[in-house]
XYZ file of C-alpha atoms in Angstrom:
777
model
C -27.647 16.401 10.081
C -23.944 17.535 11.632
C -21.472 18.585 9.713
C -18.261 18.365 10.357
C -15.127 20.156 8.789
C -11.543 18.130 9.126
C -9.369 16.692 6.747
C -5.901 15.322 6.442
C -3.526 17.704 3.883
C -1.688 15.064 1.653
C 0.889 17.265 0.122
C 1.701 20.687 1.180
C 0.734 22.158 -2.547
C -2.745 21.096 -2.107
C -3.827 22.919 0.772
C -4.642 26.268 -0.746
C -7.090 24.262 -2.610
C -8.483 22.389 -0.422
C -9.089 25.382 1.796
C -10.910 26.909 -0.722
C -12.919 23.718 -1.766
C -14.207 23.549 1.898
C -15.686 27.390 1.749
C -18.091 25.281 -0.584
C -19.494 23.633 2.711
C -20.680 27.072 4.142
C -23.700 26.682 1.806
C -24.715 22.873 2.144
C -28.448 22.696 3.210
C -27.470 21.707 6.637
C -28.837 22.764 10.261
C -25.546 22.369 12.462
C -22.075 23.019 11.208
C -19.169 22.026 13.322
C -15.741 23.597 12.411
C -12.829 21.851 13.805
C -9.540 23.877 14.137
C -8.786 23.473 10.603
C -5.617 25.436 10.080
C -5.744 25.856 6.472
C -9.553 26.867 6.908
C -8.408 29.642 9.344
C -5.708 31.049 7.352
C -8.346 31.284 4.477
C -11.215 33.051 6.616
C -8.430 35.224 8.399
C -9.383 38.424 6.561
C -12.393 40.695 8.391
C -14.509 41.197 5.365
C -14.275 37.639 4.274
C -15.445 36.595 7.767
C -18.532 39.056 7.260
C -19.294 36.802 4.060
C -19.043 33.530 5.902
C -20.875 34.782 9.030
C -23.655 36.285 6.791
C -24.158 32.862 5.036
C -24.433 31.199 8.193
C -26.679 33.317 10.326
C -29.554 30.834 10.448
C -27.491 28.026 11.336
C -26.038 26.700 14.396
C -22.330 26.687 14.423
C -20.022 25.045 16.910
C -16.768 26.368 16.242
C -13.793 24.321 18.121
C -10.654 26.494 18.102
C -7.563 27.787 20.134
C -7.216 31.115 18.265
C -9.005 33.362 20.351
C -9.278 36.039 17.485
C -12.730 34.722 16.307
C -13.840 34.540 19.601
C -15.528 38.151 19.933
C -18.000 37.307 16.848
C -19.259 33.849 19.315
C -22.629 33.826 20.545
C -21.699 31.780 23.474
C -17.960 30.589 24.556
C -17.564 27.393 26.203
C -13.833 27.097 27.870
C -12.524 23.435 28.225
C -9.698 22.232 30.874
C -9.123 18.632 31.495
C -12.574 17.675 29.521
C -14.503 19.531 31.372
C -16.266 23.172 31.146
C -14.545 25.448 33.388
C -16.124 28.737 32.066
C -19.495 29.703 29.881
C -20.653 32.580 28.473
C -20.213 35.739 26.205
C -16.891 37.405 25.256
C -16.901 40.470 27.801
C -18.659 38.822 30.589
C -15.757 36.013 30.353
C -13.111 38.607 30.290
C -14.633 40.188 33.407
C -14.678 36.985 35.217
C -10.974 36.391 34.522
C -9.129 33.194 35.299
C -8.271 31.122 32.323
C -10.075 32.530 29.743
C -8.556 36.004 30.169
C -5.277 33.908 30.631
C -5.803 33.045 27.138
C -6.697 36.240 25.604
C -3.561 38.233 27.168
C -1.152 35.902 25.701
C -2.493 36.742 22.730
C -2.097 40.142 22.942
C 1.236 40.027 24.421
C 2.054 38.200 21.130
C 0.570 40.997 19.198
C 2.426 43.691 21.249
C 5.331 42.066 20.823
C 5.500 42.527 17.259
C 6.610 46.215 16.709
C 5.386 47.280 13.213
C 6.976 50.429 11.884
C 4.368 53.092 11.173
C 4.886 53.424 7.096
C 1.897 56.136 6.463
C 3.353 56.334 3.082
C 3.165 52.792 2.075
C -0.243 52.504 3.226
C -2.537 52.816 0.259
C -0.373 50.192 -1.756
C -0.540 47.884 1.240
C -4.306 48.427 1.640
C -4.375 47.668 -2.251
C -2.711 44.454 -1.894
C -4.777 43.177 0.727
C -8.004 44.172 -0.783
C -6.620 42.182 -3.978
C -6.158 39.211 -1.778
C -9.404 39.511 -0.296
C -11.160 39.877 -4.058
C -9.594 36.575 -5.115
C -10.555 35.018 -1.732
C -14.015 36.124 -2.664
C -13.893 34.802 -5.882
C -13.633 31.272 -4.706
C -17.040 31.599 -2.726
C -20.441 32.752 -3.724
C -22.089 35.710 -2.420
C -24.505 35.885 0.368
C -27.482 36.481 -2.112
C -26.658 33.255 -3.839
C -26.844 30.926 -1.119
C -30.536 29.604 -1.698
C -29.738 29.220 -5.273
C -26.795 27.407 -4.790
C -28.424 25.146 -2.025
C -31.275 24.525 -4.602
C -29.336 23.336 -7.554
C -27.482 21.080 -5.070
C -30.403 19.290 -3.963
C -32.033 19.370 -7.310
C -29.319 18.433 -9.409
C -27.149 20.452 -12.559
C -28.573 21.550 -15.378
C -27.367 20.672 -19.012
C -24.943 23.367 -19.143
C -23.702 22.405 -15.657
C -23.113 19.031 -16.618
C -21.155 20.137 -19.571
C -19.158 22.669 -17.357
C -18.934 19.214 -14.669
C -17.680 16.677 -17.175
C -14.803 19.358 -18.324
C -13.782 19.425 -14.477
C -14.003 16.182 -14.331
C -11.769 15.744 -17.512
C -9.563 18.415 -16.035
C -9.329 16.967 -12.668
C -8.431 13.280 -14.067
C -5.738 14.635 -16.368
C -4.069 16.148 -12.959
C -4.478 13.268 -11.041
C -2.117 11.462 -13.683
C 0.827 13.438 -13.209
C 0.529 12.544 -9.514
C -1.475 9.174 -9.272
C -0.301 6.924 -12.270
C -2.493 4.169 -13.404
C -1.035 0.764 -11.954
C 1.512 -0.353 -14.263
C 0.540 -3.752 -16.393
C 3.089 -5.673 -18.198
C 1.954 -7.024 -21.405
C 2.537 -10.211 -23.342
C 4.156 -13.280 -22.049
C 5.652 -13.583 -18.476
C 9.289 -12.951 -18.763
C 11.693 -15.778 -18.310
C 13.674 -13.534 -15.741
C 10.323 -13.706 -13.411
C 10.664 -17.640 -13.713
C 14.345 -17.500 -13.170
C 14.199 -15.175 -10.274
C 11.446 -17.512 -8.538
C 13.474 -20.633 -8.682
C 16.717 -18.998 -8.017
C 14.920 -17.218 -4.834
C 15.406 -20.340 -2.455
C 18.799 -21.931 -1.654
C 19.886 -20.276 -5.887
C 17.462 -23.044 -7.231
C 19.459 -26.250 -5.823
C 16.466 -27.763 -4.502
C 14.819 -27.824 -8.379
C 17.049 -30.820 -9.886
C 16.239 -32.779 -6.611
C 12.507 -32.112 -6.703
C 12.488 -33.402 -10.690
C 14.835 -36.621 -9.623
C 12.646 -37.578 -6.912
C 9.523 -37.261 -9.097
C 11.305 -39.300 -11.969
C 11.680 -41.864 -9.482
C 8.364 -41.940 -8.416
C 7.346 -42.370 -11.812
C 9.883 -45.031 -12.548
C 8.599 -46.895 -9.532
C 4.890 -46.578 -10.329
C 5.032 -47.773 -13.896
C 7.470 -50.619 -12.381
C 4.934 -51.570 -9.887
C 2.164 -51.921 -12.802
C 4.686 -53.687 -15.628
C 5.490 -55.922 -12.513
C 1.770 -56.924 -11.702
C 1.056 -57.319 -15.537
C 3.958 -59.624 -16.453
C 3.729 -61.961 -13.643
C 0.321 -62.623 -13.257
C -0.777 -65.789 -15.563
C -2.337 -64.141 -18.991
C -4.822 -67.311 -18.691
C -6.286 -69.860 -16.108
C -4.221 -72.660 -17.270
C -0.687 -70.697 -17.282
C 1.928 -71.524 -14.532
C 2.450 -68.449 -12.407
C 6.156 -67.114 -13.261
C 6.729 -66.183 -9.719
C 5.134 -67.536 -6.531
C 2.582 -65.495 -4.936
C 4.671 -64.175 -1.926
C 7.370 -63.177 -4.103
C 4.930 -61.104 -6.401
C 3.480 -59.300 -3.646
C 6.721 -58.663 -2.061
C 8.221 -57.085 -4.854
C 5.130 -55.084 -5.396
C 5.377 -53.705 -1.714
C 8.741 -52.732 -2.075
C 7.825 -50.696 -5.625
C 4.703 -49.678 -3.859
C 6.951 -48.591 -0.278
C 9.661 -47.113 -2.934
C 7.332 -44.772 -4.858
C 5.978 -43.549 -1.689
C 8.825 -42.422 -0.265
C 10.042 -40.449 -3.107
C 6.293 -38.596 -3.516
C 7.105 -37.948 0.171
C 10.544 -36.197 -0.247
C 9.175 -34.210 -3.469
C 6.638 -33.246 -1.437
C 8.944 -32.071 1.220
C 11.350 -30.501 -1.069
C 8.760 -28.540 -2.989
C 7.088 -27.148 0.605
C 10.818 -26.250 1.585
C 11.532 -24.627 -1.711
C 8.357 -22.802 -1.737
C 8.744 -21.546 1.850
C 12.006 -20.290 1.250
C 11.230 -18.786 -2.093
C 8.117 -16.685 -0.679
C 10.044 -15.648 2.174
C 13.088 -14.441 0.301
C 10.699 -12.652 -2.465
C 8.685 -11.099 0.412
C 11.731 -9.721 2.355
C 13.011 -8.354 -0.853
C 9.953 -6.725 -1.943
C 9.314 -4.981 1.735
C 12.934 -3.754 1.961
C 12.315 -2.086 -1.688
C 9.139 -0.717 -0.335
C 10.504 0.413 2.606
C 13.351 1.830 1.066
C 11.495 3.669 -1.676
C 11.798 7.347 -2.305
C 8.650 9.503 -1.019
C 7.248 10.304 -4.592
C 6.629 6.434 -4.725
C 4.319 6.892 -1.761
C 3.088 10.120 -3.290
C 1.885 8.506 -6.531
C 0.794 5.159 -5.188
C -2.234 4.143 -3.302
C -1.899 2.196 -0.343
C -4.498 -0.168 -1.759
C -1.800 -1.053 -4.634
C 0.946 -1.909 -1.933
C -1.521 -4.111 0.399
C -3.060 -5.833 -2.444
C 0.682 -6.607 -3.400
C 1.950 -7.800 0.080
C -1.283 -9.800 0.553
C -3.122 -11.501 -2.357
C -0.295 -11.931 -4.302
C 1.988 -12.796 -1.745
C -0.684 -15.302 -0.551
C -0.208 -16.762 -3.996
C 3.148 -17.058 -3.655
C 2.948 -18.777 -0.484
C -0.107 -20.807 -0.865
C -0.425 -21.669 -4.446
C 2.508 -21.194 -6.811
C 4.990 -24.112 -5.142
C 2.217 -26.724 -5.921
C 1.269 -25.836 -9.016
C 4.682 -25.452 -10.088
C 5.614 -29.249 -8.274
C 2.210 -30.490 -9.885
C 3.229 -29.440 -13.394
C 6.568 -30.925 -13.203
C 5.072 -34.264 -11.695
C 2.444 -34.054 -14.703
C 4.904 -33.391 -17.207
C 7.043 -36.574 -16.059
C 3.780 -38.651 -15.739
C 2.961 -37.670 -19.580
C 6.070 -38.845 -20.550
C 5.716 -42.191 -18.832
C 2.540 -42.670 -20.105
C 3.577 -41.749 -23.679
C 6.744 -44.127 -23.161
C 4.249 -47.138 -22.006
C 1.710 -46.847 -24.812
C 4.760 -46.347 -27.394
C 6.390 -49.606 -26.106
C 3.261 -51.762 -26.577
C 1.523 -49.745 -29.710
C 4.231 -47.656 -31.234
C 1.631 -46.583 -33.852
C 0.023 -43.927 -31.266
C 2.852 -42.021 -31.955
C 0.920 -41.115 -35.383
C -1.678 -39.313 -33.285
C 0.355 -38.064 -30.372
C 2.414 -35.841 -32.352
C -0.584 -34.176 -33.836
C -2.245 -33.950 -30.949
C 0.697 -32.123 -29.031
C 0.799 -29.539 -31.841
C -2.922 -29.283 -31.611
C -2.684 -28.637 -27.648
C -0.029 -26.283 -27.647
C -2.091 -24.249 -30.260
C -4.809 -24.159 -28.267
C -2.742 -23.399 -25.003
C -1.267 -20.354 -26.724
C -4.577 -19.265 -27.884
C -6.088 -19.449 -24.621
C -3.103 -17.671 -23.051
C -3.099 -14.560 -24.876
C -6.504 -13.673 -23.010
C -6.484 -15.388 -20.162
C -2.865 -14.002 -19.241
C -4.206 -10.386 -19.602
C -7.256 -11.325 -17.710
C -5.590 -12.018 -14.710
C -3.463 -9.212 -14.847
C -6.525 -6.903 -15.198
C -7.863 -9.103 -12.232
C -4.912 -8.317 -9.968
C -5.025 -4.697 -10.625
C -9.158 -4.210 -10.159
C -8.528 -5.397 -6.396
C -6.344 -2.517 -5.694
C -8.880 -0.112 -6.058
C -11.821 -2.282 -4.117
C -8.826 -2.287 -0.955
C -8.204 1.262 -0.918
C -11.498 2.257 -1.092
C -12.108 -0.190 2.082
C -9.319 1.696 4.040
C -10.201 4.932 3.322
C -13.915 4.577 4.113
C -12.575 2.588 7.489
C -10.358 5.935 8.115
C -12.799 8.131 7.508
C -15.872 6.930 8.723
C -16.824 9.346 10.759
C -16.678 11.993 8.074
C -18.779 10.229 5.621
C -21.185 9.783 7.878
C -20.964 13.477 8.974
C -21.530 14.430 4.918
C -24.426 11.720 4.531
C -22.366 10.193 1.829
C -23.030 6.652 2.708
C -24.772 5.885 -0.428
C -22.105 7.462 -2.644
C -19.424 5.431 -1.050
C -21.554 2.152 -1.394
C -22.237 2.680 -4.959
C -18.318 3.503 -5.687
C -18.258 0.165 -3.825
C -20.501 -1.943 -5.885
C -19.005 -0.013 -8.819
C -15.515 -1.546 -8.429
C -16.510 -4.855 -7.252
C -18.705 -4.982 -10.798
C -15.310 -3.719 -12.206
C -13.646 -6.541 -10.535
C -16.394 -9.448 -11.334
C -16.417 -8.672 -15.222
C -12.990 -9.558 -15.971
C -12.764 -12.389 -13.057
C -16.078 -14.117 -14.790
C -14.625 -14.011 -18.236
C -11.377 -15.474 -17.143
C -13.438 -18.575 -15.237
C -15.275 -18.637 -18.732
C -11.938 -18.865 -20.526
C -10.886 -21.860 -18.666
C -13.982 -23.706 -19.237
C -13.504 -23.023 -22.946
C -10.174 -24.649 -22.845
C -11.068 -27.772 -20.571
C -13.921 -28.533 -23.048
C -11.711 -28.766 -25.653
C -9.457 -30.718 -23.907
C -11.788 -33.401 -23.162
C -12.990 -33.537 -26.897
C -9.281 -33.989 -28.128
C -8.349 -36.224 -25.445
C -11.418 -38.712 -26.223
C -10.953 -38.693 -29.658
C -6.951 -40.060 -29.058
C -8.100 -42.498 -26.594
C -10.928 -43.734 -28.948
C -8.392 -44.299 -31.779
C -5.962 -46.187 -29.486
C -8.860 -48.349 -28.515
C -9.757 -48.904 -32.142
C -6.199 -49.556 -33.374
C -5.655 -52.219 -30.377
C -9.041 -54.160 -31.523
C -7.974 -54.216 -34.721
C -4.689 -56.112 -34.501
C -4.793 -60.231 -35.694
C -4.950 -62.708 -32.826
C -1.744 -62.965 -31.082
C 0.161 -60.023 -32.378
C 0.202 -58.867 -28.942
C 0.483 -59.478 -25.561
C -2.885 -59.452 -23.470
C -1.273 -58.408 -20.426
C 0.422 -55.658 -22.237
C -2.595 -54.701 -24.284
C -4.262 -54.217 -20.795
C -1.714 -52.066 -19.579
C -1.747 -49.829 -22.715
C -5.243 -49.538 -22.233
C -5.041 -48.579 -18.640
C -2.249 -45.836 -19.219
C -4.647 -44.652 -22.586
C -7.243 -43.888 -19.655
C -4.917 -42.014 -17.974
C -3.508 -40.414 -21.034
C -6.656 -38.634 -21.471
C -7.125 -37.056 -17.851
C -2.720 -36.514 -17.544
C -2.797 -34.495 -21.004
C -5.533 -32.609 -19.948
C -4.346 -31.488 -16.802
C -0.589 -30.832 -18.473
C -2.075 -28.188 -20.480
C -4.312 -26.665 -17.585
C -1.577 -27.080 -14.930
C 0.907 -25.157 -17.492
C -1.845 -22.605 -18.254
C -2.882 -22.114 -14.126
C 0.872 -21.948 -13.706
C 1.533 -19.103 -16.017
C -1.327 -17.152 -14.804
C -0.430 -17.741 -11.209
C 2.851 -16.540 -11.718
C 1.472 -13.109 -12.611
C 1.633 -12.599 -8.893
C 5.563 -13.096 -8.754
C 5.707 -10.727 -11.853
C 3.812 -7.953 -9.926
C 5.842 -8.702 -6.523
C 9.010 -8.268 -8.753
C 8.130 -5.250 -10.277
C 8.171 -4.013 -6.463
C 11.439 -5.526 -6.036
C 12.878 -3.308 -8.740
C 11.816 0.199 -7.115
C 14.422 2.621 -7.121
C 15.916 2.708 -3.665
C 16.461 6.141 -2.031
C 19.907 6.707 -0.685
C 22.090 4.622 1.244
C 21.909 4.624 5.156
C 25.415 4.629 5.381
C 28.414 5.071 3.213
C 31.421 3.962 4.709
C 33.984 6.060 2.695
C 32.070 9.313 3.696
C 30.429 9.051 7.200
C 30.949 12.399 9.128
C 32.462 12.536 12.281
C 30.424 11.823 15.484
C 30.455 15.378 16.672
C 29.315 16.809 13.247
C 27.841 19.292 13.036
C 29.505 21.214 15.627
C 28.613 24.542 14.091
C 25.517 24.325 12.531
C 25.935 26.267 9.781
C 23.759 25.337 6.683
C 24.299 26.715 3.388
C 22.132 26.174 0.304
C 23.494 26.670 -3.453
C 21.045 26.962 -6.370
C 18.261 24.289 -4.853
C 16.146 23.323 -7.318
C 13.707 20.420 -6.414
C 10.854 18.972 -8.007
C 8.885 16.016 -6.548
C 9.068 13.985 -9.750
C 10.976 14.107 -12.719
C 7.663 14.534 -15.244
C 6.553 17.013 -12.612
C 7.470 21.174 -12.488
C 9.952 22.641 -10.121
C 8.701 23.371 -6.726
C 12.104 25.288 -5.532
C 13.506 27.620 -7.965
C 16.999 28.017 -7.485
C 16.985 28.749 -3.826
C 20.347 29.557 -2.444
C 21.182 31.107 0.855
C 23.285 30.651 4.483
C 21.685 30.028 7.385
C 24.458 31.042 10.150
C 25.150 28.174 12.814
C 23.562 29.098 16.424
C 21.430 31.471 14.902
C 17.208 31.425 14.936
C 15.878 31.167 11.411
C 12.132 32.219 10.543
C 10.994 30.731 7.222
C 7.521 32.042 6.297
C 5.359 32.652 2.526
C 2.398 32.235 1.617
C 0.757 28.567 1.144
C 2.580 26.844 -1.567
C 5.652 28.842 -1.340
C 7.908 25.753 -0.932
C 8.558 26.159 2.960
C 8.171 22.781 3.481
C 9.409 21.507 0.489
C 12.823 22.801 1.433
C 12.608 20.992 4.659
C 11.744 17.905 2.995
C 15.402 18.773 0.638
C 17.192 19.308 4.149
C 16.444 15.931 5.396
C 16.486 14.519 1.833
C 13.032 12.978 1.770
C 13.310 14.793 -1.859
C 16.202 14.607 -3.874
C 17.331 17.828 -5.244
C 17.230 18.381 -8.923
C 20.149 20.504 -9.243
C 22.254 21.964 -6.376
C 23.412 21.073 -3.046
C 23.066 21.587 0.762
C 26.069 22.017 3.064
C 26.077 21.649 6.681
C 29.255 22.588 8.070
C 30.744 22.175 4.818
C 30.023 19.030 4.289
C 27.629 18.481 1.406
C 24.849 16.156 2.522
C 24.416 14.452 -0.680
C 27.575 12.835 -0.043
C 26.807 11.105 3.057
C 24.630 8.184 4.315
C 20.678 9.062 5.047
C 21.279 7.605 8.507
C 24.008 10.046 9.080
C 22.186 12.973 8.032
C 18.904 12.239 9.471
C 20.070 11.260 12.993
C 21.791 14.600 13.616
C 19.042 16.511 12.897
C 15.690 16.910 14.876
C 12.486 17.736 13.538
C 8.878 18.791 15.087
C 6.686 18.189 12.403
C 3.107 19.604 11.895
C 1.269 16.366 11.953
C 3.325 14.513 14.381
C 2.854 10.682 14.720
C 3.192 8.301 17.553
C 4.037 4.860 17.663
C 2.071 2.364 19.147
C 3.802 1.588 22.648
C 4.656 3.954 25.563
C 5.300 7.366 26.052
C 8.678 6.269 27.095
C 9.152 4.506 23.753
C 8.181 7.259 21.895
C 10.443 10.229 23.637
C 13.442 7.842 23.671
C 13.227 4.648 21.148
C 16.803 3.423 21.422
C 16.760 3.854 25.317
C 19.552 5.925 25.283
C 18.610 8.092 28.170
C 17.932 7.509 31.927
C 14.188 8.064 33.551
C 15.515 11.146 35.218
C 16.600 12.918 31.699
C 12.984 11.763 30.265
C 11.273 13.616 33.195
C 13.321 16.563 32.739
C 12.502 16.606 29.008
C 8.547 16.282 29.985
C 8.896 18.974 32.341
C 10.027 21.372 30.321
C 7.780 20.371 27.265
C 4.937 20.995 29.595
C 3.730 17.131 29.718
C 5.352 16.379 32.971
C 2.263 16.859 35.058
C 0.018 15.144 32.573
C 1.957 11.848 32.564
C 2.174 11.904 36.049
C -1.491 11.939 36.824
C -1.407 9.075 34.560
C -1.542 5.712 36.717
C 0.935 4.229 34.533
C 3.555 7.212 34.433
C 6.139 6.561 31.504
C 4.589 3.169 30.803
C 1.144 4.938 29.840
C 0.162 3.432 26.547
C -0.210 5.212 23.189
C -2.276 3.334 20.545
C -1.923 3.162 16.947
C -0.973 6.610 15.366
C -1.268 8.297 18.623
C -5.048 8.468 18.734
C -5.723 8.437 22.247
C -3.343 11.585 22.488
C -4.591 15.246 21.169
C -2.611 17.064 18.305
C -1.303 19.232 20.305
C 0.340 16.774 22.969
C 1.483 14.777 20.055
C 3.623 18.331 19.262
C 4.910 18.655 22.841
C 6.261 14.795 23.021
C 7.850 15.552 20.030
C 9.604 18.373 21.597
C 10.404 16.322 24.459
C 12.038 14.114 22.151
C 13.997 16.634 20.573
C 14.992 17.903 23.995
C 16.395 14.503 24.710
C 18.398 14.366 21.482
C 19.680 17.884 21.934
C 20.859 17.919 18.030
C 22.667 20.789 16.547
C 19.831 21.813 14.204
C 16.333 21.811 14.855
C 13.522 22.078 12.438
C 9.808 23.205 13.848
C 7.374 22.697 10.838
C 4.593 24.754 12.127
C 5.047 22.980 15.661
C 2.924 24.779 17.473
C 0.271 25.243 15.290
C -2.189 22.984 17.368
C -1.991 24.767 20.743
C -3.004 27.743 22.192
C -1.138 31.067 22.099
C -0.260 30.738 26.016
C 1.354 27.372 25.477
C 2.970 28.474 21.914
C 4.462 31.577 23.705
C 5.874 29.399 26.783
C 7.284 26.806 24.106
C 9.024 29.380 22.280
C 10.547 30.525 25.440
C 11.806 27.004 26.147
C 13.210 26.774 22.361
C 15.055 30.074 22.919
C 16.876 28.950 26.282
C 17.389 25.018 25.675
C 18.546 25.760 21.958
C 20.336 28.793 22.373
C 23.413 27.244 21.023
C 21.532 25.611 17.839
C 20.741 26.448 14.499
C 16.691 26.501 14.621
C 14.647 26.502 11.624
C 11.004 27.789 12.041
C 8.101 27.324 10.231
C 5.076 28.963 10.907
C 1.855 30.904 10.236
C 1.812 32.805 13.417
C 3.843 35.898 12.702
C 4.682 36.081 16.361
C 6.458 32.944 16.404
C 9.225 33.918 14.137
C 9.142 37.982 14.654
C 12.227 37.538 17.046
C 14.333 35.125 15.076
C 17.403 36.334 14.128
C 16.994 36.008 10.293
C 13.699 35.580 8.592
C 13.600 34.009 4.778
C 10.933 34.704 2.865
C 9.767 32.145 0.384
C 7.684 33.169 -2.814
C 6.630 30.541 -5.629
C 9.546 28.292 -4.828
C 11.891 31.709 -4.929
C 13.744 33.653 -2.227
C 12.002 36.960 -1.993
C 13.673 38.076 1.206
C 16.278 37.186 3.380
C 17.301 39.872 6.222
C 16.736 40.441 9.961
C 13.384 41.012 11.264
C 14.028 44.522 11.848
C 15.267 45.167 8.769
C 12.847 43.742 6.870
C 9.986 45.937 8.562
C 11.547 48.800 8.095
C 11.355 48.184 4.206
C 8.099 49.781 3.342
C 8.005 47.381 -0.042
C 8.787 44.354 2.309
C 6.727 41.176 1.618
C 7.384 40.355 5.455
C 5.589 43.648 6.556
C 2.726 42.721 4.259
C 2.424 39.401 6.096
C 3.032 41.096 9.145
C 0.243 43.727 8.725
C -2.104 41.357 7.491
C -1.776 39.121 10.600
C -1.689 42.175 12.911
C -5.076 43.496 11.200
C -6.862 40.301 11.569
C -5.592 39.914 15.253
C -6.590 43.499 16.289
C -10.136 43.116 16.450
C -9.893 41.596 19.891
C -11.129 44.078 22.653
C -8.483 45.522 25.211
C -9.739 44.748 28.766
């Protein structure tokens, strides 16, 4: 079985945990291991002693390690050098160095980057520094097993855990569930009756509810003409064979046809009005929900699985589109028909009211008794659809990973389990409505039987036979209409729950407005690019702890600022706060003396540029991704591509700037996507540029070249660089070192390197020690 090590990190704070958990994959009983350039994994195994543990555990396995970090290559038995999809060199490390060409150029670039770090020789602090390094190594070693325990661990994984291990696993699962509750909350569920606000919001969604009275009037006129046509036939026809007709056959037919045509016209008008109302209301509710979701703050997406959102915008929206308008129209029609039937029967035999009133009371009691359970069952059914949709999406996206780890059965069992969780309340919901139907039919039959007995018990001649026949006809209709009225009301309230769920997403708190008219910066802002951070405190959500604890510093305009720190120190969180992806809990950020909290998000973000660690390309063309607003000429675009080292690659494509980009840019490598982001930044020429590990997926030679381009093209800009490659930030004007969300150090690299107690010096020494193992040539 081929094991593939690769993952997408959903949150910067989870990186360290994922890295350590992936080390457990070393002990899987597989013959082949494919480790694909996992940056977090590389950071974790960077220490030479820890590498020995891992390599010893893998000594009897075939390991394929795909990487652009050449410091790990001396330990390889065979090295394949790829270029443009072809193997151009193959051999051992020393042999490839002697052969020269491309491989030698890659290693040379790495040596140049190491030599560029002029680390002072602090002999007095060597013991302390080695002590800290040893502590970090021992901490990492504790996260994996020793080599001697590999076989026992593999056996346990195959045979299953013991009873003590099961208890431990249960405790871990409970702890894991409690952690999940902090971020991914259970889907919200309203309890009790549907609020009247939900009904009113739906009725007012289309044309401010002006169509509702017209629908009622059209239905009332239809019902009136239906009753009038039946009454006309009962009155105009002779009661016996010897009676003289009250009207001529032609008049009888003409009046009946006129009444039938009128009723058909009004029912057609009602159908058109209901469809128009339903379409308008569905569109308005959908657009409002969509707008709220698109403008929701980032913590909403961190705590809400994609399946929940898809469930509401697909399943619930489908109910609003196709079911609710017609159920609402059907309920109104049934109500008016029921009123007409009761009116006719009351006119003929008023005694029926003696039973209709208690019958109505019994119906309302059964409806209330049924809805108390049915309403909650429908809500549970709606909630249980979300995990199914979410798992389906995750399975499609991670199909290769699932197959690589041999977890098909596990995901199949999970899928069947979720389907059972959905089917149980769905079955109970269907059973509950059958329970109601049975009792409604029994009650209606009893009422109809009573009416028939009442009619036949009247003395001869006390009631017009034609009217009695009309009452019998409507009595039969009452049997069906009353049941249908109760059922239509219950089903309507059950379907209204979909509007309730959409209404919840229409009330999501929105992020700050895109533009604040009274507080708009000038078009030339920022002119200097000075960033002042004052006592900045940030948390991802209200109920979560602080990630940044009172960060205060000033980034001078036009300077190159390096931001470093260990995993989870708050580097990316600081950048998210700069772009206001996360709103500060306290403190402020000023750019050229303007508080970014006082301006619109569009005005802020349109004046900043970023090359992210995990870049995303949109479906379309290279031109559309570089210049989405079509503000630049082809000459400018080609110039930006050449500077970002993508010019030749694009020219080799037949369609050049119109080269297609599929969804998420999957037909381009991660490194190429980062270069496209660099080209976009070169075109935009913002005064402030943020590099969030922007060269993490390119080789050292390309990294060095990109750094030269950035220093040349953005020399007058403020550049904030987050990087785990120390050479990337070693020549910065200033370096900010973060530790646990606090400013540990902030000074020039030279001064920090001269300070023997500097945390930055320790980071540089660690990087230098793991990279110095590559032999010179």
